[in-house]
PDB file of C-alpha atoms and ligand atoms in Angstrom:
ATOM      1  CA  MET A 243       0.000   0.000   0.000  1.00  0.00           C
ATOM      2  CA  ASP A 244       1.264   3.479  -0.852  1.00  0.00           C
ATOM      3  CA  HIS A 245       0.844   5.772   2.157  1.00  0.00           C
ATOM      4  CA  VAL A 246       1.776   8.957   0.342  1.00  0.00           C
ATOM      5  CA  ILE A 247      -1.145  10.954  -0.979  1.00  0.00           C
ATOM      6  CA  GLN A 248      -0.634  11.872  -4.607  1.00  0.00           C
ATOM      7  CA  ILE A 249      -2.705  14.715  -6.006  1.00  0.00           C
ATOM      8  CA  LYS A 250      -4.703  13.141  -8.816  1.00  0.00           C
ATOM      9  CA  ASN A 251      -6.295  16.193 -10.437  1.00  0.00           C
ATOM     10  CA  PRO A 252      -3.606  17.638 -12.718  1.00  0.00           C
ATOM     11  CA  CYS A 253      -5.573  20.726 -13.680  1.00  0.00           C
ATOM     12  CA  ILE A 254      -6.122  23.121 -10.828  1.00  0.00           C
ATOM     13  CA  PRO A 255      -6.470  26.484 -12.493  1.00  0.00           C
ATOM     14  CA  LEU A 256      -5.849  28.152  -9.131  1.00  0.00           C
ATOM     15  CA  GLU A 257      -7.131  31.683  -9.351  1.00  0.00           C
ATOM     16  CA  PHE A 258      -6.863  32.079 -13.095  1.00  0.00           C
ATOM     17  CA  ASP A 259      -9.344  32.744 -15.834  1.00  0.00           C
ATOM     18  CA  LEU A 260      -8.167  30.263 -18.463  1.00  0.00           C
ATOM     19  CA  SER A 261      -9.500  32.363 -21.295  1.00  0.00           C
ATOM     20  CA  ARG A 262      -6.546  34.698 -20.599  1.00  0.00           C
ATOM     21  CA  PRO A 263      -2.893  33.922 -21.347  1.00  0.00           C
ATOM     22  CA  LEU A 264      -0.735  32.725 -18.463  1.00  0.00           C
ATOM     23  CA  GLU A 265       3.010  33.158 -17.921  1.00  0.00           C
ATOM     24  CA  VAL A 266       4.930  31.450 -15.121  1.00  0.00           C
ATOM     25  CA  GLU A 267       8.253  32.270 -13.477  1.00  0.00           C
ATOM     26  CA  VAL A 268      10.028  29.494 -11.605  1.00  0.00           C
ATOM     27  CA  GLY A 269      12.170  30.547  -8.638  1.00  0.00           C
ATOM     28  CA  CYS A 270      10.874  34.101  -8.965  1.00  0.00           C
ATOM     29  CA  GLY A 271      12.679  35.230  -5.807  1.00  0.00           C
ATOM     30  CA  LYS A 272      11.597  38.701  -4.696  1.00  0.00           C
ATOM     31  CA  GLY A 273       9.645  39.146  -7.930  1.00  0.00           C
ATOM     32  CA  ARG A 274      11.280  42.125  -9.632  1.00  0.00           C
ATOM     33  CA  PHE A 275      10.993  40.647 -13.136  1.00  0.00           C
ATOM     34  CA  LEU A 276       7.479  39.266 -12.808  1.00  0.00           C
ATOM     35  CA  SER A 277       5.981  42.311 -11.088  1.00  0.00           C
ATOM     36  CA  ASN A 278       7.386  44.601 -13.822  1.00  0.00           C
ATOM     37  CA  ARG A 279       6.083  42.292 -16.524  1.00  0.00           C
ATOM     38  CA  ALA A 280       2.649  42.013 -14.894  1.00  0.00           C
ATOM     39  CA  GLU A 281       2.384  45.790 -14.648  1.00  0.00           C
ATOM     40  CA  ALA A 282       3.294  46.162 -18.328  1.00  0.00           C
ATOM     41  CA  HIS A 283       0.880  43.403 -19.468  1.00  0.00           C
ATOM     42  CA  PRO A 284      -2.516  43.689 -17.767  1.00  0.00           C
ATOM     43  CA  GLU A 285      -4.020  41.490 -20.512  1.00  0.00           C
ATOM     44  CA  CYS A 286      -2.058  38.471 -19.229  1.00  0.00           C
ATOM     45  CA  ASP A 287      -1.973  36.547 -15.923  1.00  0.00           C
ATOM     46  CA  PHE A 288       1.270  35.706 -14.124  1.00  0.00           C
ATOM     47  CA  LEU A 289       2.210  33.004 -11.627  1.00  0.00           C
ATOM     48  CA  GLY A 290       5.430  33.088  -9.617  1.00  0.00           C
ATOM     49  CA  ILE A 291       6.595  29.844  -8.020  1.00  0.00           C
ATOM     50  CA  GLU A 292       9.080  30.195  -5.182  1.00  0.00           C
ATOM     51  CA  ARG A 293       9.913  27.943  -2.277  1.00  0.00           C
ATOM     52  CA  MET A 294      11.451  30.506   0.139  1.00  0.00           C
ATOM     53  CA  LEU A 295       8.825  32.095   2.346  1.00  0.00           C
ATOM     54  CA  GLY A 296      10.749  35.344   2.960  1.00  0.00           C
ATOM     55  CA  ARG A 297      11.028  35.976  -0.794  1.00  0.00           C
ATOM     56  CA  VAL A 298       7.354  35.124  -1.330  1.00  0.00           C
ATOM     57  CA  ARG A 299       6.431  37.743   1.284  1.00  0.00           C
ATOM     58  CA  LEU A 300       8.612  40.408  -0.323  1.00  0.00           C
ATOM     59  CA  PHE A 301       7.125  39.668  -3.758  1.00  0.00           C
ATOM     60  CA  ASP A 302       3.623  39.784  -2.296  1.00  0.00           C
ATOM     61  CA  GLY A 303       4.415  43.203  -0.757  1.00  0.00           C
ATOM     62  CA  LYS A 304       5.563  44.528  -4.160  1.00  0.00           C
ATOM     63  CA  CYS A 305       2.337  43.334  -5.819  1.00  0.00           C
ATOM     64  CA  ARG A 306       0.165  44.898  -3.091  1.00  0.00           C
ATOM     65  CA  ARG A 307       1.930  48.271  -3.222  1.00  0.00           C
ATOM     66  CA  ARG A 308       1.541  48.397  -6.994  1.00  0.00           C
ATOM     67  CA  GLY A 309      -2.070  47.185  -6.943  1.00  0.00           C
ATOM     68  CA  LEU A 310      -1.374  44.268  -9.317  1.00  0.00           C
ATOM     69  CA  ASP A 311      -4.373  41.983  -9.643  1.00  0.00           C
ATOM     70  CA  ASN A 312      -3.003  39.747 -12.423  1.00  0.00           C
ATOM     71  CA  VAL A 313      -0.243  38.061 -10.351  1.00  0.00           C
ATOM     72  CA  ARG A 314      -0.387  35.110  -7.983  1.00  0.00           C
ATOM     73  CA  ILE A 315       2.453  33.522  -6.025  1.00  0.00           C
ATOM     74  CA  LEU A 316       2.662  29.847  -5.154  1.00  0.00           C
ATOM     75  CA  ARG A 317       5.037  28.738  -2.410  1.00  0.00           C
ATOM     76  CA  LEU A 318       5.917  25.250  -3.576  1.00  0.00           C
ATOM     77  CA  GLU A 319       8.559  23.068  -5.189  1.00  0.00           C
ATOM     78  CA  ALA A 320       8.420  23.949  -8.868  1.00  0.00           C
ATOM     79  CA  LEU A 321       8.606  20.355 -10.077  1.00  0.00           C
ATOM     80  CA  TYR A 322       5.561  19.474  -7.992  1.00  0.00           C
ATOM     81  CA  ALA A 323       3.607  22.500  -9.225  1.00  0.00           C
ATOM     82  CA  PHE A 324       4.398  21.686 -12.852  1.00  0.00           C
ATOM     83  CA  HIS A 325       3.742  18.010 -12.443  1.00  0.00           C
ATOM     84  CA  TYR A 326       0.397  18.281 -10.666  1.00  0.00           C
ATOM     85  CA  LEU A 327      -1.099  21.736 -10.474  1.00  0.00           C
ATOM     86  CA  LEU A 328      -0.815  23.704 -13.682  1.00  0.00           C
ATOM     87  CA  PRO A 329      -3.374  23.385 -16.450  1.00  0.00           C
ATOM     88  CA  ALA A 330      -2.278  21.224 -19.386  1.00  0.00           C
ATOM     89  CA  HIS A 331      -0.952  22.970 -22.511  1.00  0.00           C
ATOM     90  CA  HIS A 332      -2.022  26.407 -21.392  1.00  0.00           C
ATOM     91  CA  VAL A 333       1.099  28.330 -20.329  1.00  0.00           C
ATOM     92  CA  ARG A 334       2.395  30.794 -22.917  1.00  0.00           C
ATOM     93  CA  THR A 335       5.871  31.355 -21.478  1.00  0.00           C
ATOM     94  CA  VAL A 336       7.851  29.894 -18.595  1.00  0.00           C
ATOM     95  CA  TYR A 337      10.788  31.940 -17.271  1.00  0.00           C
ATOM     96  CA  VAL A 338      13.602  30.295 -15.330  1.00  0.00           C
ATOM     97  CA  PHE A 339      16.221  32.901 -14.494  1.00  0.00           C
ATOM     98  CA  PHE A 340      19.310  32.047 -12.482  1.00  0.00           C
ATOM     99  CA  PRO A 341      18.123  28.750 -10.997  1.00  0.00           C
ATOM    100  CA  ASP A 342      20.361  27.432  -8.213  1.00  0.00           C
ATOM    101  CA  PRO A 343      23.279  25.804 -10.087  1.00  0.00           C
ATOM    102  CA  TRP A 344      24.238  23.329  -7.340  1.00  0.00           C
ATOM    103  CA  PRO A 345      27.860  23.466  -8.528  1.00  0.00           C
ATOM    104  CA  LYS A 346      29.192  20.466  -6.556  1.00  0.00           C
ATOM    105  CA  LYS A 347      28.886  17.206  -8.489  1.00  0.00           C
ATOM    106  CA  LYS A 348      27.378  15.406  -5.487  1.00  0.00           C
ATOM    107  CA  HIS A 349      24.525  17.968  -5.527  1.00  0.00           C
ATOM    108  CA  HIS A 350      23.746  17.855  -9.260  1.00  0.00           C
ATOM    109  CA  SER A 351      20.652  15.742  -8.565  1.00  0.00           C
ATOM    110  CA  HIS A 352      19.108  18.841  -6.896  1.00  0.00           C
ATOM    111  CA  ARG A 353      19.191  20.772 -10.179  1.00  0.00           C
ATOM    112  CA  LEU A 354      15.774  21.713 -11.504  1.00  0.00           C
ATOM    113  CA  PHE A 355      16.382  20.798 -15.139  1.00  0.00           C
ATOM    114  CA  GLY A 356      16.298  17.113 -15.862  1.00  0.00           C
ATOM    115  CA  PRO A 357      13.994  14.707 -17.718  1.00  0.00           C
ATOM    116  CA  LEU A 358      11.213  14.999 -15.102  1.00  0.00           C
ATOM    117  CA  PHE A 359      11.033  18.775 -15.197  1.00  0.00           C
ATOM    118  CA  ARG A 360      11.337  18.859 -19.003  1.00  0.00           C
ATOM    119  CA  SER A 361       8.367  16.495 -19.334  1.00  0.00           C
ATOM    120  CA  ALA A 362       6.232  18.430 -16.854  1.00  0.00           C
ATOM    121  CA  LEU A 363       7.235  21.700 -18.542  1.00  0.00           C
ATOM    122  CA  TRP A 364       6.253  20.373 -21.976  1.00  0.00           C
ATOM    123  CA  LYS A 365       2.906  19.189 -20.567  1.00  0.00           C
ATOM    124  CA  ARG A 366       2.049  22.683 -19.287  1.00  0.00           C
ATOM    125  CA  LEU A 367       3.285  24.776 -22.238  1.00  0.00           C
ATOM    126  CA  GLU A 368       0.865  25.511 -25.034  1.00  0.00           C
ATOM    127  CA  ARG A 369       2.068  24.341 -28.488  1.00  0.00           C
ATOM    128  CA  GLY A 370       4.544  26.976 -29.550  1.00  0.00           C
ATOM    129  CA  GLY A 371       4.818  28.145 -25.916  1.00  0.00           C
ATOM    130  CA  LYS A 372       8.320  29.080 -24.800  1.00  0.00           C
ATOM    131  CA  LEU A 373      10.816  28.497 -22.044  1.00  0.00           C
ATOM    132  CA  GLU A 374      13.168  31.438 -21.420  1.00  0.00           C
ATOM    133  CA  PHE A 375      16.273  30.451 -19.465  1.00  0.00           C
ATOM    134  CA  ALA A 376      19.249  32.451 -18.197  1.00  0.00           C
ATOM    135  CA  THR A 377      22.133  31.633 -15.905  1.00  0.00           C
ATOM    136  CA  ASP A 378      25.601  32.871 -15.035  1.00  0.00           C
ATOM    137  CA  HIS A 379      26.775  29.262 -14.606  1.00  0.00           C
ATOM    138  CA  ARG A 380      28.303  28.073 -17.890  1.00  0.00           C
ATOM    139  CA  GLU A 381      28.546  24.386 -17.025  1.00  0.00           C
ATOM    140  CA  TYR A 382      24.871  24.229 -15.947  1.00  0.00           C
ATOM    141  CA  PHE A 383      23.891  26.212 -19.058  1.00  0.00           C
ATOM    142  CA  ASP A 384      25.642  23.668 -21.313  1.00  0.00           C
ATOM    143  CA  GLU A 385      24.004  20.776 -19.465  1.00  0.00           C
ATOM    144  CA  VAL A 386      20.521  22.296 -19.866  1.00  0.00           C
ATOM    145  CA  CYS A 387      21.127  23.004 -23.580  1.00  0.00           C
ATOM    146  CA  ALA A 388      22.318  19.429 -24.147  1.00  0.00           C
ATOM    147  CA  GLY A 389      19.185  18.060 -22.442  1.00  0.00           C
ATOM    148  CA  PHE A 390      16.882  20.104 -24.697  1.00  0.00           C
ATOM    149  CA  ALA A 391      18.919  19.290 -27.815  1.00  0.00           C
ATOM    150  CA  ASP A 392      18.208  15.589 -27.185  1.00  0.00           C
ATOM    151  CA  ASP A 393      14.482  16.155 -26.647  1.00  0.00           C
ATOM    152  CA  GLY A 394      12.384  16.159 -29.846  1.00  0.00           C
ATOM    153  CA  ARG A 395       9.492  17.941 -28.102  1.00  0.00           C
ATOM    154  CA  PHE A 396      11.434  21.235 -28.105  1.00  0.00           C
ATOM    155  CA  GLU A 397      13.036  23.460 -30.708  1.00  0.00           C
ATOM    156  CA  ARG A 398      15.685  26.034 -29.809  1.00  0.00           C
ATOM    157  CA  VAL A 399      14.730  29.622 -30.655  1.00  0.00           C
ATOM    158  CA  GLU A 400      16.209  33.098 -30.101  1.00  0.00           C
ATOM    159  CA  PRO A 401      16.054  34.115 -26.436  1.00  0.00           C
ATOM    160  CA  MET A 402      14.329  37.349 -25.470  1.00  0.00           C
ATOM    161  CA  PRO A 403      16.478  40.488 -25.381  1.00  0.00           C
ATOM    162  CA  ARG A 404      17.853  41.364 -21.939  1.00  0.00           C
ATOM    163  CA  PRO A 405      17.724  45.149 -21.472  1.00  0.00           C
ATOM    164  CA  ARG A 406      18.092  46.435 -17.904  1.00  0.00           C
ATOM    165  CA  GLU A 407      14.295  46.548 -17.437  1.00  0.00           C
ATOM    166  CA  VAL A 408      14.056  42.737 -17.451  1.00  0.00           C
ATOM    167  CA  TRP A 409      16.971  42.071 -15.095  1.00  0.00           C
ATOM    168  CA  THR A 410      16.075  40.080 -12.014  1.00  0.00           C
ATOM    169  CA  GLU A 411      17.621  40.770  -8.604  1.00  0.00           C
ATOM    170  CA  PHE A 412      20.306  38.101  -9.214  1.00  0.00           C
ATOM    171  CA  GLU A 413      21.007  39.236 -12.770  1.00  0.00           C
ATOM    172  CA  THR A 414      21.623  42.782 -11.534  1.00  0.00           C
ATOM    173  CA  MET A 415      24.048  41.469  -8.920  1.00  0.00           C
ATOM    174  CA  PHE A 416      25.874  39.185 -11.392  1.00  0.00           C
ATOM    175  CA  ARG A 417      26.191  41.922 -14.009  1.00  0.00           C
ATOM    176  CA  GLU A 418      27.599  44.315 -11.412  1.00  0.00           C
ATOM    177  CA  LYS A 419      30.267  41.672 -10.714  1.00  0.00           C
ATOM    178  CA  GLY A 420      30.995  41.469 -14.459  1.00  0.00           C
ATOM    179  CA  LEU A 421      29.884  37.836 -14.783  1.00  0.00           C
ATOM    180  CA  GLU A 422      28.916  36.412 -18.162  1.00  0.00           C
ATOM    181  CA  ILE A 423      25.158  35.907 -18.640  1.00  0.00           C
ATOM    182  CA  ASN A 424      24.100  32.924 -20.766  1.00  0.00           C
ATOM    183  CA  ALA A 425      20.564  32.882 -22.163  1.00  0.00           C
ATOM    184  CA  ALA A 426      18.626  30.436 -24.344  1.00  0.00           C
ATOM    185  CA  ALA A 427      15.010  29.697 -25.243  1.00  0.00           C
ATOM    186  CA  TRP A 428      13.018  26.750 -26.554  1.00  0.00           C
ATOM    187  CA  ARG A 429       9.593  26.394 -28.147  1.00  0.00           C
ATOM    188  CA  ALA A 430       7.281  23.431 -27.408  1.00  0.00           C
ATOM    189  CA  LEU A 431       6.452  21.252 -30.425  1.00  0.00           C
ATOM    190  CA  ASP A 432       4.000  18.379 -30.865  1.00  0.00           C
ATOM    191  CA  GLY A 433       4.845  15.223 -28.942  1.00  0.00           C
ATOM    192  CA  ASP A 434       3.547  12.188 -27.080  1.00  0.00           C
ATOM    193  CA  ASP A 435       0.882  13.546 -24.732  1.00  0.00           C
ATOM    194  CA  SER A 436       0.501  10.505 -22.452  1.00  0.00           C
ATOM    195  CA  PRO A 437      -0.115  11.217 -18.731  1.00  0.00           C
ATOM    196  CA  LEU A 438       2.867  11.955 -16.486  1.00  0.00           C
ATOM    197  CA  GLU A 439       3.893   9.138 -14.157  1.00  0.00           C
ATOM    198  CA  PRO A 440       3.390   9.965 -10.426  1.00  0.00           C
ATOM    199  CA  LEU A 441       6.559  11.419  -8.916  1.00  0.00           C
ATOM    200  CA  ALA A 442       8.628   9.105  -6.758  1.00  0.00           C
ATOM    201  CA  ILE A 443       9.524  10.441  -3.335  1.00  0.00           C
ATOM    202  CA  PRO A 444      13.144  11.610  -3.544  1.00  0.00           C
ATOM    203  CA  PRO A 445      15.487   9.909  -1.064  1.00  0.00           C
ATOM    204  CA  GLU A 446      16.175  13.218   0.723  1.00  0.00           C
ATOM    205  CA  ALA A 447      12.485  13.386   1.707  1.00  0.00           C
ATOM    206  CA  GLU A 448      12.871  10.178   3.734  1.00  0.00           C
ATOM    207  CA  PRO A 449      13.743  10.676   7.433  1.00  0.00           C
ATOM    208  CA  ARG A 450      17.515  10.440   7.835  1.00  0.00           C
ATOM    209  CA  GLU A 451      19.058   8.158  10.419  1.00  0.00           C
ATOM    210  CA  GLY A 452      19.079   9.863  13.809  1.00  0.00           C
ATOM    211  CA  ILE A 453      16.572  12.527  12.751  1.00  0.00           C
ATOM    212  CA  PRO A 454      13.166  11.528  14.115  1.00  0.00           C
ATOM    213  CA  ARG A 455      10.132  12.124  11.928  1.00  0.00           C
ATOM    214  CA  ARG A 456       7.959  14.911  13.338  1.00  0.00           C
ATOM    215  CA  SER A 457       4.573  13.666  14.473  1.00  0.00           C
TER     216      SER A 457
HETATM  217  C1  SAM B 246      19.494  32.022  -7.366  1.00  0.00           C
HETATM  218  S1  SAM B 246      17.896  32.482  -6.925  1.00  0.00           S
HETATM  219  C2  SAM B 246      17.337  33.457  -8.313  1.00  0.00           C
HETATM  220  C3  SAM B 246      16.091  34.253  -7.991  1.00  0.00           C
HETATM  221  C4  SAM B 246      15.537  35.071  -9.186  1.00  0.00           C
HETATM  222  N1  SAM B 246      15.174  34.194 -10.276  1.00  0.00           N
HETATM  223  C5  SAM B 246      16.549  36.070  -9.645  1.00  0.00           C
HETATM  224  O1  SAM B 246      17.136  35.854 -10.713  1.00  0.00           O
HETATM  225  O2  SAM B 246      16.751  37.064  -8.928  1.00  0.00           O
HETATM  226  C6  SAM B 246      16.997  30.985  -7.185  1.00  0.00           C
HETATM  227  C7  SAM B 246      15.599  31.058  -6.597  1.00  0.00           C
HETATM  228  O3  SAM B 246      14.876  29.918  -6.980  1.00  0.00           O
HETATM  229  C8  SAM B 246      14.222  29.369  -5.851  1.00  0.00           C
HETATM  230  N2  SAM B 246      14.130  27.943  -6.131  1.00  0.00           N
HETATM  231  C9  SAM B 246      15.157  27.115  -6.372  1.00  0.00           C
HETATM  232  N3  SAM B 246      14.724  25.883  -6.641  1.00  0.00           N
HETATM  233  C10 SAM B 246      13.373  25.942  -6.570  1.00  0.00           C
HETATM  234  C11 SAM B 246      12.340  24.980  -6.740  1.00  0.00           C
HETATM  235  N4  SAM B 246      12.645  23.723  -7.022  1.00  0.00           N
HETATM  236  N5  SAM B 246      11.065  25.370  -6.598  1.00  0.00           N
HETATM  237  C12 SAM B 246      10.759  26.658  -6.286  1.00  0.00           C
HETATM  238  N6  SAM B 246      11.701  27.607  -6.098  1.00  0.00           N
HETATM  239  C13 SAM B 246      12.975  27.264  -6.252  1.00  0.00           C
HETATM  240  C14 SAM B 246      15.119  29.709  -4.693  1.00  0.00           C
HETATM  241  O4  SAM B 246      14.426  29.718  -3.466  1.00  0.00           O
HETATM  242  C15 SAM B 246      15.607  31.088  -5.088  1.00  0.00           C
HETATM  243  O5  SAM B 246      14.743  32.113  -4.650  1.00  0.00           O
END
């Protein structure tokens, strides 16, 4: 018997009117990019996904002060949100800017981009919908590009321009340090639309020896 509850309904539109376009930013941090974009595009809805509570609160504060009613923030693991919660083939653009690179080899399994995230991403993007990706970490950038190059459900396209107005908090910091910024984008093509397999529980979610499970 499996004791872990898996969410079975893959299409929770959350607060969104699905007749409007939807754009999603993964790891949106304090929300500079998404709040600017939402203000400039009232005809579109925006979802930020971020797992750190402090950053979610700061982003929420920005949206309140600016009276933005087309943004929502979800505090959750992005893979889980993509796998279970977003409507299928509805998202126009997904932005992933400066995801944690987990530079040590023993931590590479924590990286967001891998076959599971690519499949969940493809499932949520509309046909022709785009992923915009940027990172300062060259080795992670090359790994992500190689993963997409091997995946027939995506086609590489020109990334969006990066004038100062679209810089995130981390991009601003990295550019001030003179670091190289690598950007790429992919468009979703037709592909096998079979249901996603339920996610396995990652080993790090199991209680570690000596650390009692909280009751
Ligand atoms: C390096 S910061 C970049 C923040 C923002 N994108 C920027 O460029 O300023 C990475 C952010 O992604 C969030 N994050 C990393 N992995 C995540 C995941 N699996 N699900 C949700 N948020 C995640 C982190 O909490 C952090 O705020």
